[in-house]
Amino acid sequence: MSHEAVIAQLNECLKHEWTGVAQYSQASFIVEGVWREVYAKTFMDNAEESFGHAKLVGDKIVALGGVPAATRNEIKQTRDLQEILQNSLEFESKAVEMYTKALELAEGNRPLVIFLENILEEEQEGVDEFTKLLRNSETSVAASVDSKTA
């Protein structure tokens, strides 16, 4: 296991988590209408989860002898709830991919593997949750709008 390769991948994960803090916070701020009450807290909870992961990963990078990244990737933002949910699913899926790669690089270091598996499990839960939220959501939103205009 190369510490340099693991640190580099963990820094990519860290930049992704910083992106999550901004992207999910922004989504919680701009979600409007009848769905605001339902989703604003969900998005803020996800921002807080990303921040928690950023803290864990940043500390691990330092423990391995590296310097944590202080930058983030570009955020995706929109006022369209369907797009926000789709962006969220894509974000969580990318996190699963990134932590899986970090796990491969950590092979042979059991404590680091367990550390990464714990984060990966939470990221996969995010994929599962946004997948369920998106399932039939266009139909549900359209039905809600139709019932109000009828």
mmCIF file of C-alpha atoms in Angstrom, residues 18-143:
data_model
loop_
_atom_site.group_PDB
_atom_site.id
_atom_site.type_symbol
_atom_site.label_atom_id
_atom_site.label_comp_id
_atom_site.label_asym_id
_atom_site.label_seq_id
_atom_site.Cartn_x
_atom_site.Cartn_y
_atom_site.Cartn_z
ATOM 1 C CA TRP A 18 -16.413 19.845 0.486
ATOM 2 C CA THR A 19 -18.470 20.014 -2.708
ATOM 3 C CA GLY A 20 -21.256 18.140 -0.936
ATOM 4 C CA VAL A 21 -21.295 20.641 1.916
ATOM 5 C CA ALA A 22 -21.820 23.506 -0.552
ATOM 6 C CA GLN A 23 -24.124 21.712 -2.996
ATOM 7 C CA TYR A 24 -26.468 20.254 -0.396
ATOM 8 C CA SER A 25 -26.534 23.502 1.618
ATOM 9 C CA GLN A 26 -27.417 25.439 -1.521
ATOM 10 C CA ALA A 27 -30.178 22.937 -2.352
ATOM 11 C CA SER A 28 -31.635 23.346 1.154
ATOM 12 C CA PHE A 29 -31.648 27.124 0.727
ATOM 13 C CA ILE A 30 -33.300 27.261 -2.694
ATOM 14 C CA VAL A 31 -35.871 24.453 -2.589
ATOM 15 C CA GLU A 32 -39.285 26.141 -2.683
ATOM 16 C CA GLY A 33 -42.980 25.484 -2.798
ATOM 17 C CA VAL A 34 -44.946 22.667 -1.257
ATOM 18 C CA TRP A 35 -41.898 20.387 -1.227
ATOM 19 C CA ARG A 36 -39.700 22.785 0.794
ATOM 20 C CA GLU A 37 -40.820 21.417 4.130
ATOM 21 C CA VAL A 38 -40.154 17.883 2.968
ATOM 22 C CA TYR A 39 -36.737 18.370 1.373
ATOM 23 C CA ALA A 40 -34.949 21.365 2.944
ATOM 24 C CA LYS A 41 -34.034 19.406 6.080
ATOM 25 C CA THR A 42 -33.010 16.367 4.028
ATOM 26 C CA PHE A 43 -30.564 18.459 2.011
ATOM 27 C CA MET A 44 -29.158 20.182 5.109
ATOM 28 C CA ASP A 45 -28.734 16.790 6.804
ATOM 29 C CA ASN A 46 -26.764 15.648 3.763
ATOM 30 C CA ALA A 47 -24.601 18.790 3.932
ATOM 31 C CA GLU A 48 -23.850 17.984 7.570
ATOM 32 C CA GLU A 49 -23.024 14.377 6.678
ATOM 33 C CA SER A 50 -20.604 15.609 4.003
ATOM 34 C CA PHE A 51 -18.985 17.918 6.552
ATOM 35 C CA GLY A 52 -18.659 15.013 8.990
ATOM 36 C CA HIS A 53 -16.997 12.915 6.318
ATOM 37 C CA ALA A 54 -14.708 15.832 5.428
ATOM 38 C CA LYS A 55 -13.581 16.058 9.064
ATOM 39 C CA LEU A 56 -12.884 12.323 9.241
ATOM 40 C CA VAL A 57 -11.049 12.194 5.925
ATOM 41 C CA GLY A 58 -9.052 15.359 6.630
ATOM 42 C CA ASP A 59 -7.881 13.953 9.955
ATOM 43 C CA LYS A 60 -6.982 10.637 8.314
ATOM 44 C CA ILE A 61 -4.956 12.398 5.623
ATOM 45 C CA VAL A 62 -2.930 14.166 8.312
ATOM 46 C CA ALA A 63 -2.498 10.904 10.260
ATOM 47 C CA LEU A 64 -1.062 9.331 7.103
ATOM 48 C CA GLY A 65 1.393 12.249 6.725
ATOM 49 C CA GLY A 66 -0.434 14.270 4.089
ATOM 50 C CA VAL A 67 -1.963 17.715 3.802
ATOM 51 C CA PRO A 68 -5.756 17.897 3.365
ATOM 52 C CA ALA A 69 -7.157 19.589 0.278
ATOM 53 C CA ALA A 70 -8.817 22.929 0.953
ATOM 54 C CA THR A 71 -10.630 23.159 -2.360
ATOM 55 C CA ARG A 72 -13.847 21.733 -3.740
ATOM 56 C CA ASN A 73 -15.217 20.816 -7.119
ATOM 57 C CA GLU A 74 -17.849 22.819 -8.958
ATOM 58 C CA ILE A 75 -21.319 22.500 -7.479
ATOM 59 C CA LYS A 76 -24.455 21.766 -9.474
ATOM 60 C CA GLN A 77 -27.411 23.938 -8.643
ATOM 61 C CA THR A 78 -30.910 24.356 -9.974
ATOM 62 C CA ARG A 79 -34.326 25.366 -8.696
ATOM 63 C CA ASP A 80 -35.933 22.288 -10.269
ATOM 64 C CA LEU A 81 -36.539 19.707 -7.525
ATOM 65 C CA GLN A 82 -36.316 16.767 -9.917
ATOM 66 C CA GLU A 83 -32.885 17.960 -11.071
ATOM 67 C CA ILE A 84 -31.750 18.543 -7.476
ATOM 68 C CA LEU A 85 -32.694 14.973 -6.600
ATOM 69 C CA GLN A 86 -30.971 13.637 -9.729
ATOM 70 C CA ASN A 87 -27.837 15.695 -8.974
ATOM 71 C CA SER A 88 -27.908 14.300 -5.441
ATOM 72 C CA LEU A 89 -28.085 10.717 -6.698
ATOM 73 C CA GLU A 90 -25.182 11.388 -9.062
ATOM 74 C CA PHE A 91 -23.203 12.989 -6.231
ATOM 75 C CA GLU A 92 -23.733 10.021 -3.901
ATOM 76 C CA SER A 93 -22.935 7.540 -6.685
ATOM 77 C CA LYS A 94 -19.667 9.367 -7.391
ATOM 78 C CA ALA A 95 -18.808 9.221 -3.687
ATOM 79 C CA VAL A 96 -19.353 5.444 -3.685
ATOM 80 C CA GLU A 97 -17.034 5.177 -6.683
ATOM 81 C CA MET A 98 -14.363 7.345 -5.045
ATOM 82 C CA TYR A 99 -14.387 5.560 -1.685
ATOM 83 C CA THR A 100 -14.360 2.176 -3.451
ATOM 84 C CA LYS A 101 -11.177 3.250 -5.237
ATOM 85 C CA ALA A 102 -9.683 4.398 -1.925
ATOM 86 C CA LEU A 103 -10.555 0.998 -0.434
ATOM 87 C CA GLU A 104 -8.709 -0.778 -3.232
ATOM 88 C CA LEU A 105 -5.641 1.355 -2.541
ATOM 89 C CA ALA A 106 -5.878 0.679 1.216
ATOM 90 C CA GLU A 107 -5.785 -3.091 0.789
ATOM 91 C CA GLY A 108 -3.568 -4.639 3.444
ATOM 92 C CA ASN A 109 -4.196 -1.887 6.014
ATOM 93 C CA ARG A 110 -7.163 -3.353 7.912
ATOM 94 C CA PRO A 111 -7.866 -0.310 10.139
ATOM 95 C CA LEU A 112 -7.890 2.004 7.099
ATOM 96 C CA VAL A 113 -10.107 -0.443 5.210
ATOM 97 C CA ILE A 114 -12.622 -0.471 8.076
ATOM 98 C CA PHE A 115 -12.500 3.339 8.284
ATOM 99 C CA LEU A 116 -13.277 3.614 4.559
ATOM 100 C CA GLU A 117 -15.920 0.873 4.649
ATOM 101 C CA ASN A 118 -17.833 2.810 7.311
ATOM 102 C CA ILE A 119 -17.928 5.932 5.153
ATOM 103 C CA LEU A 120 -18.703 3.893 2.040
ATOM 104 C CA GLU A 121 -21.682 2.327 3.806
ATOM 105 C CA GLU A 122 -23.123 5.791 4.522
ATOM 106 C CA GLU A 123 -22.526 6.882 0.930
ATOM 107 C CA GLN A 124 -24.310 3.780 -0.366
ATOM 108 C CA GLU A 125 -27.233 4.554 1.955
ATOM 109 C CA GLY A 126 -27.381 7.962 0.227
ATOM 110 C CA VAL A 127 -27.512 6.287 -3.190
ATOM 111 C CA ASP A 128 -30.289 4.012 -1.971
ATOM 112 C CA GLU A 129 -32.276 6.881 -0.463
ATOM 113 C CA PHE A 130 -32.089 9.154 -3.519
ATOM 114 C CA THR A 131 -32.919 6.185 -5.749
ATOM 115 C CA LYS A 132 -36.078 5.613 -3.715
ATOM 116 C CA LEU A 133 -36.928 9.328 -3.718
ATOM 117 C CA LEU A 134 -36.589 9.512 -7.489
ATOM 118 C CA ARG A 135 -38.659 6.398 -8.085
ATOM 119 C CA ASN A 136 -42.017 7.615 -9.380
ATOM 120 C CA SER A 137 -41.288 11.153 -8.121
ATOM 121 C CA GLU A 138 -42.163 12.787 -11.456
ATOM 122 C CA THR A 139 -45.527 11.019 -11.378
ATOM 123 C CA SER A 140 -46.114 12.062 -7.752
ATOM 124 C CA VAL A 141 -45.244 15.717 -8.377
ATOM 125 C CA ALA A 142 -47.424 15.832 -11.493
ATOM 126 C CA ALA A 143 -50.345 14.204 -9.637
#
